[in-house]
PDB file of C-alpha atoms and ligand atoms in Angstrom:
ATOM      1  CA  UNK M  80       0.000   0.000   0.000  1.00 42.00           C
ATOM      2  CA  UNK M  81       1.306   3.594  -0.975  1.00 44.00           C
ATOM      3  CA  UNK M  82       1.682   5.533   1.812  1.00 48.00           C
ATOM      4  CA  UNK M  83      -0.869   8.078   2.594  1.00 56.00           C
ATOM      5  CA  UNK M  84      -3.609   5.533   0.495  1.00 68.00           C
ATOM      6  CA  UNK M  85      -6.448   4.991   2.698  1.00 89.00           C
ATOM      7  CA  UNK M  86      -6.922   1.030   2.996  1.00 95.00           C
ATOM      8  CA  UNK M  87     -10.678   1.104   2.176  1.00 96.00           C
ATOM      9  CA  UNK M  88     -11.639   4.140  -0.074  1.00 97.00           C
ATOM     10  CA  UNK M  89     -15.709   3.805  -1.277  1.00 98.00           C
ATOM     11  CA  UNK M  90     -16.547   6.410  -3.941  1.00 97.00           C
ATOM     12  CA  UNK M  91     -19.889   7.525  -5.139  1.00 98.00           C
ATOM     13  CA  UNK M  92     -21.503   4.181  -4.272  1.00 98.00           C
ATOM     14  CA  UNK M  93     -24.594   3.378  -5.209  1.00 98.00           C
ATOM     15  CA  UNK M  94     -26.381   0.190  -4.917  1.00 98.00           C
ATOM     16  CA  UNK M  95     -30.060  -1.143  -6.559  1.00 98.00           C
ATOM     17  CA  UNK M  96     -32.406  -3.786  -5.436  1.00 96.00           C
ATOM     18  CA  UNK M  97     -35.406  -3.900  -7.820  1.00 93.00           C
ATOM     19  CA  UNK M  98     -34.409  -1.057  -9.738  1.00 92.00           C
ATOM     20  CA  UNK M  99     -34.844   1.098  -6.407  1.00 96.00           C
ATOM     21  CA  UNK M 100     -31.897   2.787  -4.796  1.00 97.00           C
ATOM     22  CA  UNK M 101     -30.565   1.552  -1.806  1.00 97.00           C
ATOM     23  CA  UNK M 102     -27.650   2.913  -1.577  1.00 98.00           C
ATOM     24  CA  UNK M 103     -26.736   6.468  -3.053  1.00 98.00           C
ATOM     25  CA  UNK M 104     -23.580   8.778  -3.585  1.00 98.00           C
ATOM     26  CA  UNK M 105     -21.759   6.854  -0.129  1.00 98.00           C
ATOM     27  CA  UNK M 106     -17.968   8.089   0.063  1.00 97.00           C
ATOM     28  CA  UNK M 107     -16.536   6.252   2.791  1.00 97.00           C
ATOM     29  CA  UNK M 108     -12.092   6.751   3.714  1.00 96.00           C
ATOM     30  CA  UNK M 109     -10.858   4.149   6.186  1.00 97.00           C
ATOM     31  CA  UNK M 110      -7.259   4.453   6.872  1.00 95.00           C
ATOM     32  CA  UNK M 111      -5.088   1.714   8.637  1.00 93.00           C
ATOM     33  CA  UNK M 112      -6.153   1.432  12.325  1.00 92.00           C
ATOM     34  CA  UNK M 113      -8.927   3.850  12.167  1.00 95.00           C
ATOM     35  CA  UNK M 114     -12.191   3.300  13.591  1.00 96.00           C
ATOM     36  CA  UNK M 115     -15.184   4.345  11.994  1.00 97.00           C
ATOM     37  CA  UNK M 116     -18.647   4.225  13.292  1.00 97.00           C
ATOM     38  CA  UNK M 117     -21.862   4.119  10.077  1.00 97.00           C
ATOM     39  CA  UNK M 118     -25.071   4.637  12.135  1.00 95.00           C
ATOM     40  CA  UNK M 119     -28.989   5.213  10.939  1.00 93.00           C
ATOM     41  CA  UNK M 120     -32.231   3.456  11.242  1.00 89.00           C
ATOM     42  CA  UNK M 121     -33.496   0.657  10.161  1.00 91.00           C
ATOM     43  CA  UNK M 122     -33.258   0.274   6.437  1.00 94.00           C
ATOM     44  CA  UNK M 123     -31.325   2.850   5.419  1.00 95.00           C
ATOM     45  CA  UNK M 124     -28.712   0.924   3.798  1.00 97.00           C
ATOM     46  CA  UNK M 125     -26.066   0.088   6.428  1.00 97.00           C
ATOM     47  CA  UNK M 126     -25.509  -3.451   5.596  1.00 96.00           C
ATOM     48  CA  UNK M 127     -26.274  -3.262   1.705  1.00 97.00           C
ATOM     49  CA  UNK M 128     -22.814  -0.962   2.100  1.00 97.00           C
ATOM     50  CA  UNK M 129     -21.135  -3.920   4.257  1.00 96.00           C
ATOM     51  CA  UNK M 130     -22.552  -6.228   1.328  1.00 94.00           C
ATOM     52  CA  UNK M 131     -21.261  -4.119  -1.471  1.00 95.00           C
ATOM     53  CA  UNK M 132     -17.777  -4.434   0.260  1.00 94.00           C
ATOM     54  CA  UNK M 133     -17.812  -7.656   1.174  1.00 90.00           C
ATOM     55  CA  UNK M 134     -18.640  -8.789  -2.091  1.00 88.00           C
ATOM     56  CA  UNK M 135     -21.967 -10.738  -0.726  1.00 87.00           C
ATOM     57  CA  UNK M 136     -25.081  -8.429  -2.145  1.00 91.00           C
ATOM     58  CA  UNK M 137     -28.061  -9.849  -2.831  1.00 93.00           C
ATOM     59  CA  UNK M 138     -28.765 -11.448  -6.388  1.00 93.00           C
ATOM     60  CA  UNK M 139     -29.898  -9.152  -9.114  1.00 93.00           C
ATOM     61  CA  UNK M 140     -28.202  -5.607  -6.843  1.00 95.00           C
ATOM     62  CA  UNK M 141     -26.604  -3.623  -9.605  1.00 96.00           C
ATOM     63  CA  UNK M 142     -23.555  -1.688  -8.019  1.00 96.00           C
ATOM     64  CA  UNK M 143     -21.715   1.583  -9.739  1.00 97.00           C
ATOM     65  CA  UNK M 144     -19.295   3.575  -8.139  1.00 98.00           C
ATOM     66  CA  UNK M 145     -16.176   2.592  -6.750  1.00 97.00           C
ATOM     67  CA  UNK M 146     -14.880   0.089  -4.076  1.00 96.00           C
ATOM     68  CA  UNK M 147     -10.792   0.471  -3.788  1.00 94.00           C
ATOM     69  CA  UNK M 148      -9.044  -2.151  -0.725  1.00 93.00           C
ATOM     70  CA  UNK M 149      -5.609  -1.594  -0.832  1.00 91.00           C
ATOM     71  CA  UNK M 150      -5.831   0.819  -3.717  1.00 90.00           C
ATOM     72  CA  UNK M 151      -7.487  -2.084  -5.569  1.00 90.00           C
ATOM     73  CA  UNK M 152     -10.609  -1.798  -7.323  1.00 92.00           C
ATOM     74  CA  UNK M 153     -13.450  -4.790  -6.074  1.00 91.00           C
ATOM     75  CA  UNK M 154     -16.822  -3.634  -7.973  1.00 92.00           C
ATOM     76  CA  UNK M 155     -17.268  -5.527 -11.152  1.00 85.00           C
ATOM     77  CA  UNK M 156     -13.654  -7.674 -10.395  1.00 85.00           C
ATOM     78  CA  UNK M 157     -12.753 -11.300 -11.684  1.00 84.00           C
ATOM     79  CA  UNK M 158     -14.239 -13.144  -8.226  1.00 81.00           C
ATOM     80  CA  UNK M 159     -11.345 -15.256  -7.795  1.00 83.00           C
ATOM     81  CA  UNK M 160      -9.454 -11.785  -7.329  1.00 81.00           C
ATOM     82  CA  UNK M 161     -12.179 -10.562  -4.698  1.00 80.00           C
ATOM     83  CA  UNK M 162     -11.935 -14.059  -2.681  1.00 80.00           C
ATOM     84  CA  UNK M 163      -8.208 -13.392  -1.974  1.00 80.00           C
ATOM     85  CA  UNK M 164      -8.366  -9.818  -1.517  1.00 78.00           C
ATOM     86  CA  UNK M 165     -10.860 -10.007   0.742  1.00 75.00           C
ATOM     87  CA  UNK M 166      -9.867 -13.513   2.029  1.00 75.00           C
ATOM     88  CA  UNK M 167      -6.888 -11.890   3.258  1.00 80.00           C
ATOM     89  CA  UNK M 168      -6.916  -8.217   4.377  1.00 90.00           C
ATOM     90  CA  UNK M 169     -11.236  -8.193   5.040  1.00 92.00           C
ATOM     91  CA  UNK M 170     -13.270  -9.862   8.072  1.00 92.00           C
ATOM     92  CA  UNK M 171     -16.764  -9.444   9.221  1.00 92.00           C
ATOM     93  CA  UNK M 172     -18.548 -10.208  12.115  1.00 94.00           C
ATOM     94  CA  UNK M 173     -22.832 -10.272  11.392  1.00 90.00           C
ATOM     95  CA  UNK M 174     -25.816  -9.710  13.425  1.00 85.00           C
ATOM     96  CA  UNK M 175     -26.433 -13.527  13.772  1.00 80.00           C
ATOM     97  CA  UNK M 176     -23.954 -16.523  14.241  1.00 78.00           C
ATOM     98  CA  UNK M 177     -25.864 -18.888  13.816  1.00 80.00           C
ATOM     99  CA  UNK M 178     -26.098 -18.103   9.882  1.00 81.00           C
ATOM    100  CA  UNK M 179     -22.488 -17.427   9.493  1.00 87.00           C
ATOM    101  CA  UNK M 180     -21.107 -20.558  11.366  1.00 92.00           C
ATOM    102  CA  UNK M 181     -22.067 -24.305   9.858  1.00 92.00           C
ATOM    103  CA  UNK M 182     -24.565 -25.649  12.541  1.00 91.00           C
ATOM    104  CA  UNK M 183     -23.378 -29.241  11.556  1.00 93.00           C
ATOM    105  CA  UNK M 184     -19.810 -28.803  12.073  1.00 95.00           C
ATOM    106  CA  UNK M 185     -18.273 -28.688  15.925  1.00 96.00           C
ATOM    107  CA  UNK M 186     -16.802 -25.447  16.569  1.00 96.00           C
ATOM    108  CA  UNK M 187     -12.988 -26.559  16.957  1.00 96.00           C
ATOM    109  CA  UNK M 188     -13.433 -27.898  13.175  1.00 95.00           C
ATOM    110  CA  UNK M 189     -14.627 -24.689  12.145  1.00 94.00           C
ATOM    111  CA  UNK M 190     -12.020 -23.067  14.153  1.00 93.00           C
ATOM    112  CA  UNK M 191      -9.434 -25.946  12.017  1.00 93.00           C
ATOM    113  CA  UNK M 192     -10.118 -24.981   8.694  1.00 88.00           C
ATOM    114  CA  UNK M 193      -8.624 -21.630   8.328  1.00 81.00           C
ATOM    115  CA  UNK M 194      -5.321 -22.447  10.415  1.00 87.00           C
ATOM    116  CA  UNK M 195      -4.573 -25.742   8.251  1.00 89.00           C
ATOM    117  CA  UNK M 196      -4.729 -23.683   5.121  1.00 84.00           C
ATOM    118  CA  UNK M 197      -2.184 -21.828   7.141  1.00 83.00           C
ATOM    119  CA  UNK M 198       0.162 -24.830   7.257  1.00 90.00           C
ATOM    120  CA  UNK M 199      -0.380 -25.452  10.799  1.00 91.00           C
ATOM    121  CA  UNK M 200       0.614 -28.703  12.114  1.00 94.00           C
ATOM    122  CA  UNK M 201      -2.433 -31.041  14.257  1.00 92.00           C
ATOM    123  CA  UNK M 202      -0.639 -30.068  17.599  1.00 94.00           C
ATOM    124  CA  UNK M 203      -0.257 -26.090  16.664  1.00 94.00           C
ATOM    125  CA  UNK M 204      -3.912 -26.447  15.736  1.00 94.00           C
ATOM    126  CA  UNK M 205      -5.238 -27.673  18.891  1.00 93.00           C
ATOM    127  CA  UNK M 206      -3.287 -25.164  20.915  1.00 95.00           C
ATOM    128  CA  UNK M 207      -3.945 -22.106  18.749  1.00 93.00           C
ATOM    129  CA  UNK M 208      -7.603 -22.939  18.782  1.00 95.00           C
ATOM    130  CA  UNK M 209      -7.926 -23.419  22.196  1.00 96.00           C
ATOM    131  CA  UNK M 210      -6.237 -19.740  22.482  1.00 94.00           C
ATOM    132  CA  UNK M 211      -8.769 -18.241  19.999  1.00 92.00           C
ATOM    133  CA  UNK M 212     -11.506 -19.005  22.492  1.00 94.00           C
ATOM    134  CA  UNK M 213      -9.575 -17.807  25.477  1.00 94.00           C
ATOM    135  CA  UNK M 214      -8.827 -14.979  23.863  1.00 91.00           C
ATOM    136  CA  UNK M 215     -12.333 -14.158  23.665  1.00 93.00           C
ATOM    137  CA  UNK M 216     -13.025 -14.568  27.301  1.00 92.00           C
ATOM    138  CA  UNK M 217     -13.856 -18.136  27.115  1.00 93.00           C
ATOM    139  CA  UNK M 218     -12.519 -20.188  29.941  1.00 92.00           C
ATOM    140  CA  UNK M 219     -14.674 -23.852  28.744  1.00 94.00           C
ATOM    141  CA  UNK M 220     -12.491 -24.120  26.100  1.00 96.00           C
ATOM    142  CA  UNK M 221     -12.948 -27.813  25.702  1.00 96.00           C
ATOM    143  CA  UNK M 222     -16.272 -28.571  25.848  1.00 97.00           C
ATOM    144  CA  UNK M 223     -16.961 -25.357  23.738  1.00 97.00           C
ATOM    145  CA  UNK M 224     -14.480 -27.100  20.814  1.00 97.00           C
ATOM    146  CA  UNK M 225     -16.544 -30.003  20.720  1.00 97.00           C
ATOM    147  CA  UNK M 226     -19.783 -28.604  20.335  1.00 97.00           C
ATOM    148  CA  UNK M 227     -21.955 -27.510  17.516  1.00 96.00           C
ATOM    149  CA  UNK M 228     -23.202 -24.136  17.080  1.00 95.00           C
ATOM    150  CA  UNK M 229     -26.642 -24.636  18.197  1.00 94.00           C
ATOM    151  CA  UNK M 230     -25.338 -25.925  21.594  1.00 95.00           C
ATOM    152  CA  UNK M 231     -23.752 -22.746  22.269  1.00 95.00           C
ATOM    153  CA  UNK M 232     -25.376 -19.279  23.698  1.00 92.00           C
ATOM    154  CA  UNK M 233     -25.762 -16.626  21.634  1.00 91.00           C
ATOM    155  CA  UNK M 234     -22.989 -14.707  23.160  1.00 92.00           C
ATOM    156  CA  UNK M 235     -20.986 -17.532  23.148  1.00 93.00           C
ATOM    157  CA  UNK M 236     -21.054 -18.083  19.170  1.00 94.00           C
ATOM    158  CA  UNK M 237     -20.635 -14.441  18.715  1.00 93.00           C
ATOM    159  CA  UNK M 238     -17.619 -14.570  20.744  1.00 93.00           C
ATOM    160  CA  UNK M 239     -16.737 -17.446  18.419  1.00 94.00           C
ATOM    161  CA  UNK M 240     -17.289 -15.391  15.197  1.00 93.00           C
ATOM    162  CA  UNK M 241     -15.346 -12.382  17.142  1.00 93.00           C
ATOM    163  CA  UNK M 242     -12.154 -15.239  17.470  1.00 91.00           C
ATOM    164  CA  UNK M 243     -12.572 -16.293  14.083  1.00 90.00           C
ATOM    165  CA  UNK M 244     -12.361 -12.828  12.039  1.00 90.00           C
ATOM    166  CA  UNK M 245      -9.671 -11.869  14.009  1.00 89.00           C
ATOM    167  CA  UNK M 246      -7.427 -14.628  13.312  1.00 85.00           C
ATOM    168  CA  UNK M 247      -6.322 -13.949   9.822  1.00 80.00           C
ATOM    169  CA  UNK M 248      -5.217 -10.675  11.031  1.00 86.00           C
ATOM    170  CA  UNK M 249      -7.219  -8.200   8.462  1.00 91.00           C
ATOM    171  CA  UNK M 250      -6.453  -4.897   7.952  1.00 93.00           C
ATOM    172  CA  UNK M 251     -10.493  -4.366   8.008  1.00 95.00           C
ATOM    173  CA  UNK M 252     -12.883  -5.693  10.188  1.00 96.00           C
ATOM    174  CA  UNK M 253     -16.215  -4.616   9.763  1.00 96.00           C
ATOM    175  CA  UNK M 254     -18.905  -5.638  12.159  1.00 96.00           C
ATOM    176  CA  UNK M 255     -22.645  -5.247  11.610  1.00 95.00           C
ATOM    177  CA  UNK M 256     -24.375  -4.831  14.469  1.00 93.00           C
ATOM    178  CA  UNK M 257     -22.408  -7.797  16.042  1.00 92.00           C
ATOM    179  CA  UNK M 258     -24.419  -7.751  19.507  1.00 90.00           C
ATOM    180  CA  UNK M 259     -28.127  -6.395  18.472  1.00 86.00           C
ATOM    181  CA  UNK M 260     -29.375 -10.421  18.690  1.00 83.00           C
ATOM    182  CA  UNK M 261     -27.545 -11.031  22.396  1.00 87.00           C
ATOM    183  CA  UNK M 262     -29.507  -9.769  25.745  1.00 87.00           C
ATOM    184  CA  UNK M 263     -28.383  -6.541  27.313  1.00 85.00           C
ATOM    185  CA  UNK M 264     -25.902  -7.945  29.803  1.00 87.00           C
ATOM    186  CA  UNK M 265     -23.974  -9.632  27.102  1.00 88.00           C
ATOM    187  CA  UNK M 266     -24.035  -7.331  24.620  1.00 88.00           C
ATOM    188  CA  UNK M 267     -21.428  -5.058  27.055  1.00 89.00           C
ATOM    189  CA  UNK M 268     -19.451  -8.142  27.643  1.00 89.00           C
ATOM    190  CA  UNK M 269     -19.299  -9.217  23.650  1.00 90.00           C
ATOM    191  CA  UNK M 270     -19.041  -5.584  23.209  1.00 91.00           C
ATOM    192  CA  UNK M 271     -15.928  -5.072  25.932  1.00 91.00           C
ATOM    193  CA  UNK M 272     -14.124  -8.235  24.026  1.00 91.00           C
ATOM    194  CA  UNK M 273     -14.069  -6.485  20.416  1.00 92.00           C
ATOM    195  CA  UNK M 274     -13.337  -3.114  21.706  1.00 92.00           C
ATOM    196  CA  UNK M 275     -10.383  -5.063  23.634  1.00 91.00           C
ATOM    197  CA  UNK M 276      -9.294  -7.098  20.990  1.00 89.00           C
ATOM    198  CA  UNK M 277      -9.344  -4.316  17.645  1.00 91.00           C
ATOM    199  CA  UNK M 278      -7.575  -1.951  20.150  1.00 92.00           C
ATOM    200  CA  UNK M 279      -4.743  -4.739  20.377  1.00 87.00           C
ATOM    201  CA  UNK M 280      -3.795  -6.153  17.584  1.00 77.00           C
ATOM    202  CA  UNK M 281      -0.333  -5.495  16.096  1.00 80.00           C
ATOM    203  CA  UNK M 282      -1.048  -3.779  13.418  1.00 87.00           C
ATOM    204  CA  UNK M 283      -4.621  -2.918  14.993  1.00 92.00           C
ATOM    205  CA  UNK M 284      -7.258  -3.842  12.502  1.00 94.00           C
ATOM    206  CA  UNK M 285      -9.023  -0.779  11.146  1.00 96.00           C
ATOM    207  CA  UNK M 286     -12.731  -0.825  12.303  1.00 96.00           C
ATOM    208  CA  UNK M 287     -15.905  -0.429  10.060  1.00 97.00           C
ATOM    209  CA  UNK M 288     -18.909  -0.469  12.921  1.00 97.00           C
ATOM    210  CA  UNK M 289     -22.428  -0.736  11.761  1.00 97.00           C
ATOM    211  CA  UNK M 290     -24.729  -0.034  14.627  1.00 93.00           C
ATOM    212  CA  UNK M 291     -28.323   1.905  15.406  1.00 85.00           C
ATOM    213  CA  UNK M 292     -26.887   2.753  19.495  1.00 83.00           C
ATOM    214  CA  UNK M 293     -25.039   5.654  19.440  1.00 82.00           C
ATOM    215  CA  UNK M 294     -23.598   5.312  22.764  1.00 81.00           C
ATOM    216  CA  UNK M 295     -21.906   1.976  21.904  1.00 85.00           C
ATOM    217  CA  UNK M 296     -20.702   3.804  18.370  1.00 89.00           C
ATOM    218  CA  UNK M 297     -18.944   6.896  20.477  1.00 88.00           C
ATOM    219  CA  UNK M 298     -17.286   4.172  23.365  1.00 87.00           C
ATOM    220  CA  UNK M 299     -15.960   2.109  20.099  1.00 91.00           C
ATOM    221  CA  UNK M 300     -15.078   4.685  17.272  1.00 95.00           C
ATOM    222  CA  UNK M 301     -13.512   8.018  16.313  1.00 95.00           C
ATOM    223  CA  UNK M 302     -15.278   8.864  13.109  1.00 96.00           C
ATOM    224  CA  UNK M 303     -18.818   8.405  12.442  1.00 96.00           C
ATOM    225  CA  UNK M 304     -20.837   8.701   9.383  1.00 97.00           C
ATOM    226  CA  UNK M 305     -24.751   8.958   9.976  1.00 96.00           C
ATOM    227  CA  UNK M 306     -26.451   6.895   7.047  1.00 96.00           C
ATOM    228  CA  UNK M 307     -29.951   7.898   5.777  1.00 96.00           C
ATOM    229  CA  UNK M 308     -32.268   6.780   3.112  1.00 96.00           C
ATOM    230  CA  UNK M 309     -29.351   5.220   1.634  1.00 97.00           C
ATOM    231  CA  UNK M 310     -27.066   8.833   1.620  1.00 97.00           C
ATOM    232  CA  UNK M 311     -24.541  10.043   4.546  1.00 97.00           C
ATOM    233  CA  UNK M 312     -26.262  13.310   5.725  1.00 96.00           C
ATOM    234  CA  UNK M 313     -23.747  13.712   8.383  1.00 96.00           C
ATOM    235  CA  UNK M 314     -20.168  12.910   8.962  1.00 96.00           C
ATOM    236  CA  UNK M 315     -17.074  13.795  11.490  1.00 95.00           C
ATOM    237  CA  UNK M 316     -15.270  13.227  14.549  1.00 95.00           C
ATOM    238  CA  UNK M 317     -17.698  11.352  17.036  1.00 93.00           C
ATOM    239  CA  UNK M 318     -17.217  14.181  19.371  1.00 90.00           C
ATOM    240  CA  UNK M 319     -18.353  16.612  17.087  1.00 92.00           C
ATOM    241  CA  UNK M 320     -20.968  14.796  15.224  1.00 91.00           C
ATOM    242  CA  UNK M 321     -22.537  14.010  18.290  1.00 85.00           C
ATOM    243  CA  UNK M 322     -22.160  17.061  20.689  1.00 86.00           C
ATOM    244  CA  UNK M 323     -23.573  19.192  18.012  1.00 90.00           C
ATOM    245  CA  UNK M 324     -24.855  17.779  14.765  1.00 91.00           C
ATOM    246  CA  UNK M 325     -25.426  19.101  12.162  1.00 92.00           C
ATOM    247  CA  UNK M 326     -28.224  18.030  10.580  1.00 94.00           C
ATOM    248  CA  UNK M 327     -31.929  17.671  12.262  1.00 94.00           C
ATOM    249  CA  UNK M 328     -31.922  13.637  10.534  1.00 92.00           C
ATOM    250  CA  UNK M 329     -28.693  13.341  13.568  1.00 91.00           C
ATOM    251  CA  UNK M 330     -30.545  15.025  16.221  1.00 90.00           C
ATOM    252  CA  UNK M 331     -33.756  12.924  15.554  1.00 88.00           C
ATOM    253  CA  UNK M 332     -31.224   9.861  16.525  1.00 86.00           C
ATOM    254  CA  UNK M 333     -29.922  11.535  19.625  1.00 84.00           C
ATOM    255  CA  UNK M 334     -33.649  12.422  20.831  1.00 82.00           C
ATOM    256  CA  UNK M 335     -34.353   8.545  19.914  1.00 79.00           C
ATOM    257  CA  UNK M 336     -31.748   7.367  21.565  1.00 75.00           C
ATOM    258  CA  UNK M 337     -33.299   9.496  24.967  1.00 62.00           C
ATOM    259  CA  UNK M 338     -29.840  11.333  25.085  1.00 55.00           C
ATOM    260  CA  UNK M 339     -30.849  15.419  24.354  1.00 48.00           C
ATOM    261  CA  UNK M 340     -26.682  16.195  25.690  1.00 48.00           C
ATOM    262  CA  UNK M 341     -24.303  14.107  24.660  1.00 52.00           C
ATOM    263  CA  UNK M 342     -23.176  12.497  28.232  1.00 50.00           C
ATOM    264  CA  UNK M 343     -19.257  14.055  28.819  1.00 55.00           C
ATOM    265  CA  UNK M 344     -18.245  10.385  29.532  1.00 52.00           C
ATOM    266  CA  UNK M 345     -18.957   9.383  26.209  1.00 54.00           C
ATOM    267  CA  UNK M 346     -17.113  12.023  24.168  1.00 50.00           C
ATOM    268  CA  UNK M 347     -13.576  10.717  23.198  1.00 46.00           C
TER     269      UNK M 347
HETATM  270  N1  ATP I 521     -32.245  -9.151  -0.210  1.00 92.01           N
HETATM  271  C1  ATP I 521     -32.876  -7.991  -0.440  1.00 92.01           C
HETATM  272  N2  ATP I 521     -33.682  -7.813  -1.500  1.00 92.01           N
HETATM  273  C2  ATP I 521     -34.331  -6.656  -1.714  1.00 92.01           C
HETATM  274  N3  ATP I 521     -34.220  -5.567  -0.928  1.00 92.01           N
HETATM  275  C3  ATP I 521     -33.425  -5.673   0.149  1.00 92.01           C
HETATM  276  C4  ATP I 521     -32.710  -6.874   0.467  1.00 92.01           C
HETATM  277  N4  ATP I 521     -32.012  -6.669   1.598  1.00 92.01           N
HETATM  278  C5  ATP I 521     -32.281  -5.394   1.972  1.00 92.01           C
HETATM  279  N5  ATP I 521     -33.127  -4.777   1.108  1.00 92.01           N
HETATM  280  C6  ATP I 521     -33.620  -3.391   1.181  1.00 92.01           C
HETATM  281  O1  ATP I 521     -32.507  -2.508   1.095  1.00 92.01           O
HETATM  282  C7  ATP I 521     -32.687  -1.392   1.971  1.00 92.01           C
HETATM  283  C8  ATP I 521     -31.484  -1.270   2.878  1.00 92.01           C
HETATM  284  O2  ATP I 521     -31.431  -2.409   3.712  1.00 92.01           O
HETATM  285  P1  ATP I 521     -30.266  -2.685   4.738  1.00 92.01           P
HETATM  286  O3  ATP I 521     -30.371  -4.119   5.108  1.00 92.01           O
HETATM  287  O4  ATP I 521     -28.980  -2.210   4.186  1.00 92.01           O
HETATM  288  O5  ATP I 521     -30.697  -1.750   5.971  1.00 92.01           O
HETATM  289  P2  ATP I 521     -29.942  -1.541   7.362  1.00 92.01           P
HETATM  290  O6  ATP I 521     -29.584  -0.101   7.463  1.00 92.01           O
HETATM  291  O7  ATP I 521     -28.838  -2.522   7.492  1.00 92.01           O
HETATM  292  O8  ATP I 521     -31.122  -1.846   8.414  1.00 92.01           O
HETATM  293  P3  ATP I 521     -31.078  -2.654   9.816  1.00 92.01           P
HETATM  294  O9  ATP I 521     -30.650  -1.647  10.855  1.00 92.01           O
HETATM  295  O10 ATP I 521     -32.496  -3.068  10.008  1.00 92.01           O
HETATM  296  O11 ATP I 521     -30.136  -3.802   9.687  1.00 92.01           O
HETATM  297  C9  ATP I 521     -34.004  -1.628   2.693  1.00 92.01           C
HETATM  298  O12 ATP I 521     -34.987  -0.868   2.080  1.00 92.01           O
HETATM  299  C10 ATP I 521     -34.261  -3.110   2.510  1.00 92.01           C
HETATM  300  O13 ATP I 521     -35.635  -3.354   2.476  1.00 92.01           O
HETATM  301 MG1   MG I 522     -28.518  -4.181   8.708  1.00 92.01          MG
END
């Protein structure tokens, strides 16, 4: 990467389901390590944006615009190219595990698969698998490893999915509202372990968070962009975007969200 290049650079997207715009005129700069938060209702496009860069929109979407990893262009690319761009430098974490893991397949198989391709010997598997989960505040490490998805909490198989994107080390993770499925208690504790883990990482992974709660946006991010209809009305520093928006789309959120001040704690 050239230095100065932003690692994710989205320009002028626009996305359509039905011949109906989803997704309109989204620019979108995430440099290495930053952390940007993309908030807005329901429906206004977050995740058809996470689709459009993950390469996973649904069938019949036509896509214009521009969609550069790595200074590399991904709209309308030979897929082989996209798997192993995005194979390697992209990871996302979804709303619901259960979807993204295989329900059939026990967890430490699942956890296998991406570390053999790796070249990792049985033992180095076993060991680095078990760390994943520990990693992720698990301490049942065992049992969890020989279980299938569906005998897991919730909060457990998102911690899973957590473990999982993070081990290939991308220079992008984008999560998509990666604890609106979990109960309150555990959503702060799923929460806490992906705050914990992007702030670590050496390089730190640069962070793409889709959410509607604006409080967990300002603890986890620096940027925001506030998504609606499909178009970014709003976008800035969390601090400032939030203290004082701009535009009465952002301040509708804030009243929604029951927060008429921004609370001081919360400002970065
Ligand atoms: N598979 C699909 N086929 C047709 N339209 C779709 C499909 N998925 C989403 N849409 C439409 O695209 C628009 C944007 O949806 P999107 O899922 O991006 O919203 P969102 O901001 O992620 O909402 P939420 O907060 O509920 O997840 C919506 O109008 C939705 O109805
Ligand atoms: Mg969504």
């Amino acid at each position: 990467m050239r230095t100065g290049e932003p690692l994710l650079e989205v320009g002028g997207l626009r996305v359509e389901l039905g011949g109906r715009p989803v997704v309109a005129d989204v620019d979108l700069r995430i440099a290495a390590g930053d952390r940007v938060g993309l908030i807005g209702e329901s429906g206004a496009g977050k995740s058809m944006i996470a689709a459009a860069i993950t390469g996973v929109l649904p069938e019949g979407a036509r896509t214009s615009g521009s969609v550069r990893l790595d200074g590399r262009e991904l709209l309308g690319a030979p897929h082989r190219q996209l798997a192993e761009v995005r194979g390697r430098r992209l990871a996302m974490v979804g709303q619901d595990a259960l979807t993204a893991l295989n329900p059939l397949v026990r967890v430490g198989k699942q956890l296998a698969l991406p570390l053999r391709r790796r070249g990792l010997a049985r033992a180095e598997i076993a060991a680095e698998s078990a760390a994943m989960l520990r990693s992720v505040g698990m301490t049942d490490v065992e049992r969890i490893l020989r279980s299938r998805p569906g005998q897991l909490s919730g909060g457990q198989r998102q911690r899973i999915l957590i473990a999982m994107a993070l081990a290939c080390s991308p220079g992008l993770l984008i999560a998509d509202e990666p604890t609106t499925a979990l109960d309150v208690t555990v959503q702060q504790e799923v929460l806490a372990v992906l705050d914990r883990l992007t702030r670590a990482g050496d390089p730190p992974p640069a962070l793409l968070f889709i959410s509607h709660d604006l409080p967990v946006v300002a603890r986890s991010c620096e940027r925001v962009a506030v998504l609606r209809g499909g178009r970014v009305v709003e976008h800035g520093p969390v601090g400032d975007v939030l203290t004082a928006p701009e535009h009465p789309y952002t301040r509708e959120l804030l009243a929604a969200a029951r927060l008429t001040a921004w609370p001081e704690e919360l400002v970065p």
